[in-house]
Amino acid sequence: MNIILLGPPGAGKGTQAKVLVNDHGVVQLSTGDMLRSAVASGSELGQEAKAVMDAGKLMPDNIMIEIISARIAEPDCANGFILDGFPRTTAQAEALDKMLEQKGLPLDHVIEISVNDPVLIDRIKARVAETPEAERRDDDNAETLKHRLDVYHEQTAPILPYYETRGMLKKVDGMQPIADVSKQIGAIISAG
Ligand code: AMP
Protein backbone atom coordinates (compact mmCIF):
# COMPACT_ATOMS: atom_id res chain seq x y z
CA MET A 1 0.00 0.00 0.00
CA ASN A 2 1.54 3.27 -1.14
CA ILE A 3 0.12 6.53 0.19
CA ILE A 4 0.83 10.23 -0.12
CA LEU A 5 -0.06 12.47 2.81
CA LEU A 6 -0.48 16.08 1.73
CA GLY A 7 -1.07 19.15 3.84
CA PRO A 8 0.57 22.30 5.16
CA PRO A 9 3.44 22.37 7.67
CA GLY A 10 2.09 21.42 11.08
CA ALA A 11 -0.97 19.58 9.68
CA GLY A 12 0.09 16.33 11.37
CA LYS A 13 1.44 14.41 8.36
CA GLY A 14 4.35 13.00 10.37
CA THR A 15 2.10 12.03 13.28
CA GLN A 16 -0.41 10.27 11.04
CA ALA A 17 2.36 8.61 8.99
CA LYS A 18 3.66 7.03 12.21
CA VAL A 19 0.17 5.66 12.99
CA LEU A 20 0.04 4.09 9.52
CA VAL A 21 3.53 2.62 9.95
CA ASN A 22 2.34 1.00 13.18
CA ASP A 23 -0.97 -0.28 11.82
CA HIS A 24 0.08 -1.39 8.33
CA GLY A 25 3.79 -2.26 8.48
CA VAL A 26 4.69 0.26 5.80
CA VAL A 27 7.65 2.66 5.95
CA GLN A 28 7.46 6.41 6.43
CA LEU A 29 9.41 8.38 3.84
CA SER A 30 9.76 11.87 5.27
CA THR A 31 11.87 14.06 3.01
CA GLY A 32 12.13 16.60 5.86
CA ASP A 33 13.63 13.89 8.14
CA MET A 34 16.02 12.81 5.35
CA LEU A 35 17.22 16.39 4.94
CA ARG A 36 17.57 16.84 8.72
CA SER A 37 19.78 13.70 8.80
CA ALA A 38 21.87 15.18 6.01
CA VAL A 39 22.21 18.41 8.01
CA ALA A 40 23.27 16.42 11.09
CA SER A 41 25.88 14.52 9.06
CA GLY A 42 27.42 17.79 7.88
CA SER A 43 27.49 16.58 4.23
CA GLU A 44 27.49 18.96 1.29
CA LEU A 45 23.79 18.22 0.76
CA GLY A 46 23.23 18.92 4.46
CA GLN A 47 24.90 22.30 4.24
CA GLU A 48 22.70 23.31 1.33
CA ALA A 49 19.60 21.90 3.05
CA LYS A 50 20.30 23.81 6.26
CA ALA A 51 20.32 27.16 4.51
CA VAL A 52 17.16 26.34 2.53
CA MET A 53 15.25 24.93 5.51
CA ASP A 54 16.22 27.77 7.84
CA ALA A 55 14.82 30.19 5.26
CA GLY A 56 11.58 28.18 4.99
CA LYS A 57 12.20 27.63 1.25
CA LEU A 58 12.15 24.43 -0.80
CA MET A 59 15.11 22.35 -1.96
CA PRO A 60 15.48 22.06 -5.77
CA ASP A 61 13.10 19.54 -7.36
CA ASN A 62 15.86 17.51 -9.08
CA ILE A 63 17.64 16.85 -5.78
CA MET A 64 14.45 15.78 -3.99
CA ILE A 65 13.32 13.58 -6.89
CA GLU A 66 16.70 11.84 -6.90
CA ILE A 67 16.58 11.28 -3.12
CA ILE A 68 13.06 9.79 -3.20
CA SER A 69 13.73 7.68 -6.28
CA ALA A 70 16.74 6.06 -4.58
CA ARG A 71 14.82 5.56 -1.33
CA ILE A 72 11.79 3.92 -2.99
CA ALA A 73 14.14 1.42 -4.66
CA GLU A 74 15.33 0.13 -1.27
CA PRO A 75 13.99 -3.31 -0.22
CA ASP A 76 12.12 -2.10 2.90
CA CYS A 77 9.76 -0.11 0.66
CA ALA A 78 8.46 -3.27 -1.00
CA ASN A 79 5.66 -3.61 1.59
CA GLY A 80 4.52 -0.09 0.93
CA PHE A 81 5.38 3.45 1.94
CA ILE A 82 3.86 6.66 3.22
CA LEU A 83 5.21 9.75 1.53
CA ASP A 84 5.31 12.58 4.06
CA GLY A 85 6.57 15.88 2.67
CA PHE A 86 6.89 14.69 -0.95
CA PRO A 87 5.69 15.67 -3.53
CA ARG A 88 5.78 19.36 -2.67
CA THR A 89 5.58 20.85 -6.17
CA THR A 90 3.74 19.89 -9.35
CA ALA A 91 7.11 18.98 -10.92
CA GLN A 92 7.72 16.55 -8.05
CA ALA A 93 4.21 15.08 -8.45
CA GLU A 94 4.78 14.52 -12.19
CA ALA A 95 8.20 12.98 -11.54
CA LEU A 96 6.68 10.70 -8.89
CA ASP A 97 4.05 9.48 -11.35
CA LYS A 98 6.78 8.58 -13.85
CA MET A 99 8.93 6.97 -11.14
CA LEU A 100 6.07 4.76 -9.92
CA GLU A 101 5.10 3.80 -13.46
CA GLN A 102 8.69 2.81 -14.30
CA LYS A 103 8.98 0.73 -11.15
CA GLY A 104 5.49 -0.77 -11.68
CA LEU A 105 4.29 0.49 -8.30
CA PRO A 106 0.72 1.61 -7.61
CA LEU A 107 -0.34 4.80 -5.84
CA ASP A 108 -3.21 3.70 -3.62
CA HIS A 109 -4.27 6.83 -1.77
CA VAL A 110 -3.60 10.55 -1.82
CA ILE A 111 -4.88 12.03 1.41
CA GLU A 112 -5.00 15.74 2.20
CA ILE A 113 -4.91 16.64 5.89
CA SER A 114 -6.64 19.97 5.85
CA VAL A 115 -5.91 22.60 8.54
CA ASN A 116 -6.36 26.35 8.24
CA ASP A 117 -3.50 28.83 8.76
CA PRO A 118 -4.47 30.35 12.16
CA VAL A 119 -4.68 26.85 13.68
CA LEU A 120 -1.27 25.95 12.20
CA ILE A 121 0.33 29.09 13.61
CA ASP A 122 -1.10 28.30 17.08
CA ARG A 123 0.14 24.71 16.84
CA ILE A 124 3.69 25.66 15.90
CA LYS A 125 3.78 28.25 18.71
CA ALA A 126 2.67 25.56 21.15
CA ARG A 127 5.25 23.10 19.74
CA VAL A 128 8.01 25.70 20.22
CA ALA A 129 6.86 26.44 23.79
CA GLU A 130 6.67 22.74 24.73
CA THR A 131 9.96 21.56 23.18
CA PRO A 132 13.30 22.09 24.95
CA GLU A 133 15.56 24.35 22.88
CA ALA A 134 18.10 21.60 22.13
CA GLU A 135 15.38 19.41 20.55
CA ARG A 136 13.59 22.17 18.68
CA ARG A 137 13.56 22.17 14.89
CA ASP A 138 15.49 25.19 13.59
CA ASP A 139 12.61 25.96 11.20
CA ASP A 140 9.96 25.90 13.95
CA ASN A 141 9.59 29.58 14.65
CA ALA A 142 6.95 32.16 13.80
CA GLU A 143 9.13 33.90 11.20
CA THR A 144 10.09 30.78 9.21
CA LEU A 145 6.59 29.34 9.52
CA LYS A 146 5.15 32.36 7.71
CA HIS A 147 7.50 31.60 4.76
CA ARG A 148 6.72 27.87 4.92
CA LEU A 149 2.98 28.60 4.77
CA ASP A 150 3.42 31.04 1.85
CA VAL A 151 5.51 28.42 0.03
CA TYR A 152 2.83 25.80 0.77
CA HIS A 153 0.05 27.94 -0.72
CA GLU A 154 2.12 28.99 -3.75
CA GLN A 155 3.95 25.79 -4.64
CA THR A 156 2.42 22.80 -2.86
CA ALA A 157 -1.33 23.52 -2.81
CA PRO A 158 -1.43 23.44 -6.67
CA ILE A 159 -0.74 19.69 -6.35
CA LEU A 160 -4.22 19.21 -4.88
CA PRO A 161 -6.07 19.82 -8.19
CA TYR A 162 -3.40 17.68 -9.92
CA TYR A 163 -4.62 14.65 -7.93
CA GLU A 164 -8.24 15.80 -7.76
CA THR A 165 -8.61 15.80 -11.55
CA ARG A 166 -7.26 12.24 -11.52
CA GLY A 167 -10.02 11.33 -9.03
CA MET A 168 -7.42 10.39 -6.43
CA LEU A 169 -7.70 13.08 -3.76
CA LYS A 170 -9.38 12.32 -0.43
CA LYS A 171 -9.62 14.98 2.25
CA VAL A 172 -9.68 14.63 6.03
CA ASP A 173 -10.35 17.31 8.66
CA GLY A 174 -6.95 17.79 10.32
CA MET A 175 -8.37 20.10 12.98
CA GLN A 176 -9.96 17.17 14.82
CA PRO A 177 -8.07 15.41 17.65
CA ILE A 178 -5.21 13.14 16.45
CA ALA A 179 -7.15 9.89 17.06
CA ASP A 180 -10.14 11.18 15.06
CA VAL A 181 -7.90 12.16 12.13
CA SER A 182 -6.41 8.63 12.24
CA LYS A 183 -9.96 7.21 12.13
CA GLN A 184 -10.85 9.31 9.09
CA ILE A 185 -7.68 8.09 7.34
CA GLY A 186 -8.39 4.50 8.41
CA ALA A 187 -11.88 4.73 6.87
CA ILE A 188 -10.43 5.90 3.53
CA ILE A 189 -7.96 3.01 3.52
CA SER A 190 -10.60 0.40 4.44
CA ALA A 191 -12.90 1.71 1.71
CA GLY A 192 -10.07 0.75 -0.69
P1 AMP B 1 9.09 19.04 6.61
O1 AMP B 1 9.75 18.31 7.73
O2 AMP B 1 8.37 18.16 5.66
O3 AMP B 1 8.24 20.20 7.09
O4 AMP B 1 10.28 19.69 5.75
C1 AMP B 1 11.17 20.64 6.31
C2 AMP B 1 11.87 21.43 5.20
O5 AMP B 1 12.62 20.53 4.37
C3 AMP B 1 10.95 22.16 4.25
O6 AMP B 1 10.54 23.43 4.75
C4 AMP B 1 11.84 22.29 3.01
O7 AMP B 1 12.81 23.31 3.20
C5 AMP B 1 12.58 20.96 3.00
N1 AMP B 1 11.84 19.92 2.23
C6 AMP B 1 11.26 18.79 2.73
N2 AMP B 1 10.69 18.06 1.76
C7 AMP B 1 10.91 18.75 0.61
C8 AMP B 1 10.56 18.52 -0.75
N3 AMP B 1 9.84 17.44 -1.14
N4 AMP B 1 10.93 19.44 -1.67
C9 AMP B 1 11.66 20.53 -1.32
N5 AMP B 1 12.02 20.81 -0.06
C10 AMP B 1 11.66 19.93 0.91
mmCIF file of C-alpha atoms and ligand atoms in Angstrom:
data_model
loop_
_atom_site.group_PDB
_atom_site.id
_atom_site.type_symbol
_atom_site.label_atom_id
_atom_site.label_comp_id
_atom_site.label_asym_id
_atom_site.label_seq_id
_atom_site.Cartn_x
_atom_site.Cartn_y
_atom_site.Cartn_z
ATOM 1 C CA MET A 1 0.000 0.000 0.000
ATOM 2 C CA ASN A 2 1.538 3.270 -1.141
ATOM 3 C CA ILE A 3 0.123 6.525 0.195
ATOM 4 C CA ILE A 4 0.828 10.231 -0.124
ATOM 5 C CA LEU A 5 -0.056 12.468 2.810
ATOM 6 C CA LEU A 6 -0.484 16.076 1.732
ATOM 7 C CA GLY A 7 -1.075 19.147 3.843
ATOM 8 C CA PRO A 8 0.573 22.297 5.158
ATOM 9 C CA PRO A 9 3.443 22.370 7.669
ATOM 10 C CA GLY A 10 2.089 21.422 11.077
ATOM 11 C CA ALA A 11 -0.968 19.581 9.681
ATOM 12 C CA GLY A 12 0.089 16.334 11.369
ATOM 13 C CA LYS A 13 1.437 14.411 8.361
ATOM 14 C CA GLY A 14 4.348 13.000 10.366
ATOM 15 C CA THR A 15 2.097 12.032 13.285
ATOM 16 C CA GLN A 16 -0.408 10.268 11.037
ATOM 17 C CA ALA A 17 2.357 8.615 8.995
ATOM 18 C CA LYS A 18 3.662 7.029 12.211
ATOM 19 C CA VAL A 19 0.174 5.662 12.993
ATOM 20 C CA LEU A 20 0.038 4.093 9.523
ATOM 21 C CA VAL A 21 3.525 2.618 9.954
ATOM 22 C CA ASN A 22 2.340 1.001 13.180
ATOM 23 C CA ASP A 23 -0.973 -0.276 11.816
ATOM 24 C CA HIS A 24 0.083 -1.393 8.335
ATOM 25 C CA GLY A 25 3.793 -2.263 8.477
ATOM 26 C CA VAL A 26 4.691 0.259 5.800
ATOM 27 C CA VAL A 27 7.649 2.657 5.947
ATOM 28 C CA GLN A 28 7.462 6.409 6.432
ATOM 29 C CA LEU A 29 9.413 8.379 3.843
ATOM 30 C CA SER A 30 9.765 11.872 5.266
ATOM 31 C CA THR A 31 11.874 14.057 3.005
ATOM 32 C CA GLY A 32 12.129 16.598 5.857
ATOM 33 C CA ASP A 33 13.635 13.887 8.137
ATOM 34 C CA MET A 34 16.018 12.814 5.352
ATOM 35 C CA LEU A 35 17.218 16.392 4.943
ATOM 36 C CA ARG A 36 17.571 16.838 8.718
ATOM 37 C CA SER A 37 19.783 13.698 8.795
ATOM 38 C CA ALA A 38 21.869 15.179 6.006
ATOM 39 C CA VAL A 39 22.208 18.410 8.012
ATOM 40 C CA ALA A 40 23.265 16.420 11.090
ATOM 41 C CA SER A 41 25.881 14.516 9.058
ATOM 42 C CA GLY A 42 27.424 17.787 7.876
ATOM 43 C CA SER A 43 27.492 16.577 4.233
ATOM 44 C CA GLU A 44 27.490 18.956 1.294
ATOM 45 C CA LEU A 45 23.789 18.225 0.761
ATOM 46 C CA GLY A 46 23.234 18.920 4.457
ATOM 47 C CA GLN A 47 24.903 22.296 4.240
ATOM 48 C CA GLU A 48 22.703 23.313 1.325
ATOM 49 C CA ALA A 49 19.604 21.899 3.054
ATOM 50 C CA LYS A 50 20.296 23.808 6.262
ATOM 51 C CA ALA A 51 20.317 27.164 4.507
ATOM 52 C CA VAL A 52 17.160 26.341 2.532
ATOM 53 C CA MET A 53 15.246 24.926 5.514
ATOM 54 C CA ASP A 54 16.216 27.774 7.839
ATOM 55 C CA ALA A 55 14.817 30.186 5.258
ATOM 56 C CA GLY A 56 11.578 28.181 4.985
ATOM 57 C CA LYS A 57 12.195 27.634 1.253
ATOM 58 C CA LEU A 58 12.146 24.427 -0.805
ATOM 59 C CA MET A 59 15.106 22.352 -1.964
ATOM 60 C CA PRO A 60 15.477 22.056 -5.771
ATOM 61 C CA ASP A 61 13.095 19.538 -7.357
ATOM 62 C CA ASN A 62 15.863 17.513 -9.077
ATOM 63 C CA ILE A 63 17.639 16.849 -5.779
ATOM 64 C CA MET A 64 14.447 15.784 -3.986
ATOM 65 C CA ILE A 65 13.324 13.584 -6.892
ATOM 66 C CA GLU A 66 16.696 11.842 -6.901
ATOM 67 C CA ILE A 67 16.577 11.282 -3.123
ATOM 68 C CA ILE A 68 13.061 9.786 -3.200
ATOM 69 C CA SER A 69 13.725 7.684 -6.283
ATOM 70 C CA ALA A 70 16.737 6.064 -4.577
ATOM 71 C CA ARG A 71 14.822 5.562 -1.329
ATOM 72 C CA ILE A 72 11.789 3.923 -2.987
ATOM 73 C CA ALA A 73 14.136 1.422 -4.657
ATOM 74 C CA GLU A 74 15.328 0.127 -1.267
ATOM 75 C CA PRO A 75 13.987 -3.309 -0.217
ATOM 76 C CA ASP A 76 12.115 -2.100 2.896
ATOM 77 C CA CYS A 77 9.762 -0.111 0.664
ATOM 78 C CA ALA A 78 8.456 -3.270 -1.002
ATOM 79 C CA ASN A 79 5.658 -3.614 1.586
ATOM 80 C CA GLY A 80 4.523 -0.090 0.928
ATOM 81 C CA PHE A 81 5.383 3.448 1.939
ATOM 82 C CA ILE A 82 3.865 6.655 3.222
ATOM 83 C CA LEU A 83 5.212 9.749 1.530
ATOM 84 C CA ASP A 84 5.312 12.580 4.062
ATOM 85 C CA GLY A 85 6.568 15.875 2.666
ATOM 86 C CA PHE A 86 6.888 14.687 -0.949
ATOM 87 C CA PRO A 87 5.693 15.673 -3.535
ATOM 88 C CA ARG A 88 5.781 19.360 -2.669
ATOM 89 C CA THR A 89 5.580 20.851 -6.172
ATOM 90 C CA THR A 90 3.744 19.891 -9.348
ATOM 91 C CA ALA A 91 7.106 18.975 -10.922
ATOM 92 C CA GLN A 92 7.724 16.545 -8.053
ATOM 93 C CA ALA A 93 4.212 15.080 -8.446
ATOM 94 C CA GLU A 94 4.785 14.520 -12.185
ATOM 95 C CA ALA A 95 8.203 12.980 -11.539
ATOM 96 C CA LEU A 96 6.684 10.697 -8.890
ATOM 97 C CA ASP A 97 4.048 9.478 -11.353
ATOM 98 C CA LYS A 98 6.781 8.575 -13.850
ATOM 99 C CA MET A 99 8.925 6.965 -11.145
ATOM 100 C CA LEU A 100 6.069 4.760 -9.916
ATOM 101 C CA GLU A 101 5.103 3.804 -13.461
ATOM 102 C CA GLN A 102 8.689 2.806 -14.295
ATOM 103 C CA LYS A 103 8.980 0.732 -11.147
ATOM 104 C CA GLY A 104 5.492 -0.774 -11.680
ATOM 105 C CA LEU A 105 4.294 0.490 -8.297
ATOM 106 C CA PRO A 106 0.717 1.614 -7.609
ATOM 107 C CA LEU A 107 -0.337 4.804 -5.835
ATOM 108 C CA ASP A 108 -3.212 3.696 -3.621
ATOM 109 C CA HIS A 109 -4.274 6.834 -1.775
ATOM 110 C CA VAL A 110 -3.598 10.555 -1.825
ATOM 111 C CA ILE A 111 -4.881 12.035 1.411
ATOM 112 C CA GLU A 112 -5.005 15.745 2.202
ATOM 113 C CA ILE A 113 -4.908 16.637 5.890
ATOM 114 C CA SER A 114 -6.645 19.970 5.851
ATOM 115 C CA VAL A 115 -5.910 22.600 8.538
ATOM 116 C CA ASN A 116 -6.358 26.353 8.241
ATOM 117 C CA ASP A 117 -3.497 28.826 8.761
ATOM 118 C CA PRO A 118 -4.469 30.353 12.164
ATOM 119 C CA VAL A 119 -4.675 26.847 13.679
ATOM 120 C CA LEU A 120 -1.269 25.946 12.198
ATOM 121 C CA ILE A 121 0.325 29.090 13.606
ATOM 122 C CA ASP A 122 -1.096 28.305 17.082
ATOM 123 C CA ARG A 123 0.145 24.708 16.838
ATOM 124 C CA ILE A 124 3.686 25.661 15.896
ATOM 125 C CA LYS A 125 3.785 28.253 18.707
ATOM 126 C CA ALA A 126 2.669 25.555 21.154
ATOM 127 C CA ARG A 127 5.253 23.096 19.743
ATOM 128 C CA VAL A 128 8.010 25.703 20.222
ATOM 129 C CA ALA A 129 6.857 26.440 23.791
ATOM 130 C CA GLU A 130 6.672 22.744 24.733
ATOM 131 C CA THR A 131 9.957 21.557 23.180
ATOM 132 C CA PRO A 132 13.301 22.094 24.947
ATOM 133 C CA GLU A 133 15.564 24.353 22.875
ATOM 134 C CA ALA A 134 18.099 21.598 22.126
ATOM 135 C CA GLU A 135 15.384 19.405 20.551
ATOM 136 C CA ARG A 136 13.588 22.169 18.681
ATOM 137 C CA ARG A 137 13.559 22.175 14.887
ATOM 138 C CA ASP A 138 15.488 25.187 13.585
ATOM 139 C CA ASP A 139 12.610 25.963 11.199
ATOM 140 C CA ASP A 140 9.956 25.896 13.953
ATOM 141 C CA ASN A 141 9.594 29.578 14.652
ATOM 142 C CA ALA A 142 6.949 32.161 13.796
ATOM 143 C CA GLU A 143 9.134 33.901 11.198
ATOM 144 C CA THR A 144 10.086 30.779 9.206
ATOM 145 C CA LEU A 145 6.585 29.338 9.520
ATOM 146 C CA LYS A 146 5.150 32.356 7.712
ATOM 147 C CA HIS A 147 7.495 31.597 4.764
ATOM 148 C CA ARG A 148 6.722 27.875 4.918
ATOM 149 C CA LEU A 149 2.977 28.602 4.766
ATOM 150 C CA ASP A 150 3.421 31.042 1.852
ATOM 151 C CA VAL A 151 5.507 28.420 0.035
ATOM 152 C CA TYR A 152 2.831 25.798 0.775
ATOM 153 C CA HIS A 153 0.054 27.941 -0.716
ATOM 154 C CA GLU A 154 2.118 28.989 -3.746
ATOM 155 C CA GLN A 155 3.951 25.789 -4.636
ATOM 156 C CA THR A 156 2.424 22.805 -2.861
ATOM 157 C CA ALA A 157 -1.329 23.520 -2.810
ATOM 158 C CA PRO A 158 -1.429 23.439 -6.672
ATOM 159 C CA ILE A 159 -0.742 19.691 -6.349
ATOM 160 C CA LEU A 160 -4.218 19.210 -4.884
ATOM 161 C CA PRO A 161 -6.072 19.820 -8.189
ATOM 162 C CA TYR A 162 -3.403 17.677 -9.916
ATOM 163 C CA TYR A 163 -4.616 14.648 -7.926
ATOM 164 C CA GLU A 164 -8.245 15.800 -7.764
ATOM 165 C CA THR A 165 -8.609 15.799 -11.552
ATOM 166 C CA ARG A 166 -7.265 12.240 -11.522
ATOM 167 C CA GLY A 167 -10.022 11.332 -9.026
ATOM 168 C CA MET A 168 -7.420 10.385 -6.434
ATOM 169 C CA LEU A 169 -7.697 13.076 -3.764
ATOM 170 C CA LYS A 170 -9.376 12.319 -0.428
ATOM 171 C CA LYS A 171 -9.620 14.978 2.247
ATOM 172 C CA VAL A 172 -9.678 14.631 6.034
ATOM 173 C CA ASP A 173 -10.345 17.307 8.657
ATOM 174 C CA GLY A 174 -6.955 17.789 10.315
ATOM 175 C CA MET A 175 -8.373 20.099 12.976
ATOM 176 C CA GLN A 176 -9.956 17.167 14.823
ATOM 177 C CA PRO A 177 -8.066 15.410 17.647
ATOM 178 C CA ILE A 178 -5.211 13.143 16.451
ATOM 179 C CA ALA A 179 -7.152 9.888 17.060
ATOM 180 C CA ASP A 180 -10.142 11.183 15.055
ATOM 181 C CA VAL A 181 -7.904 12.157 12.132
ATOM 182 C CA SER A 182 -6.413 8.634 12.245
ATOM 183 C CA LYS A 183 -9.960 7.212 12.130
ATOM 184 C CA GLN A 184 -10.852 9.310 9.086
ATOM 185 C CA ILE A 185 -7.683 8.095 7.337
ATOM 186 C CA GLY A 186 -8.391 4.504 8.412
ATOM 187 C CA ALA A 187 -11.882 4.728 6.871
ATOM 188 C CA ILE A 188 -10.432 5.896 3.532
ATOM 189 C CA ILE A 189 -7.964 3.006 3.515
ATOM 190 C CA SER A 190 -10.604 0.396 4.437
ATOM 191 C CA ALA A 191 -12.897 1.715 1.709
ATOM 192 C CA GLY A 192 -10.066 0.745 -0.688
HETATM 193 P P1 AMP B 1 9.094 19.041 6.615
HETATM 194 O O1 AMP B 1 9.753 18.305 7.733
HETATM 195 O O2 AMP B 1 8.368 18.155 5.663
HETATM 196 O O3 AMP B 1 8.241 20.196 7.095
HETATM 197 O O4 AMP B 1 10.282 19.694 5.754
HETATM 198 C C1 AMP B 1 11.174 20.641 6.313
HETATM 199 C C2 AMP B 1 11.871 21.430 5.197
HETATM 200 O O5 AMP B 1 12.623 20.534 4.373
HETATM 201 C C3 AMP B 1 10.946 22.164 4.248
HETATM 202 O O6 AMP B 1 10.536 23.426 4.750
HETATM 203 C C4 AMP B 1 11.836 22.289 3.005
HETATM 204 O O7 AMP B 1 12.815 23.306 3.195
HETATM 205 C C5 AMP B 1 12.577 20.962 2.999
HETATM 206 N N1 AMP B 1 11.838 19.918 2.234
HETATM 207 C C6 AMP B 1 11.263 18.787 2.732
HETATM 208 N N2 AMP B 1 10.695 18.056 1.762
HETATM 209 C C7 AMP B 1 10.910 18.747 0.610
HETATM 210 C C8 AMP B 1 10.557 18.521 -0.753
HETATM 211 N N3 AMP B 1 9.844 17.439 -1.135
HETATM 212 N N4 AMP B 1 10.929 19.443 -1.669
HETATM 213 C C9 AMP B 1 11.656 20.530 -1.322
HETATM 214 N N5 AMP B 1 12.018 20.813 -0.059
HETATM 215 C C10 AMP B 1 11.657 19.927 0.907
#
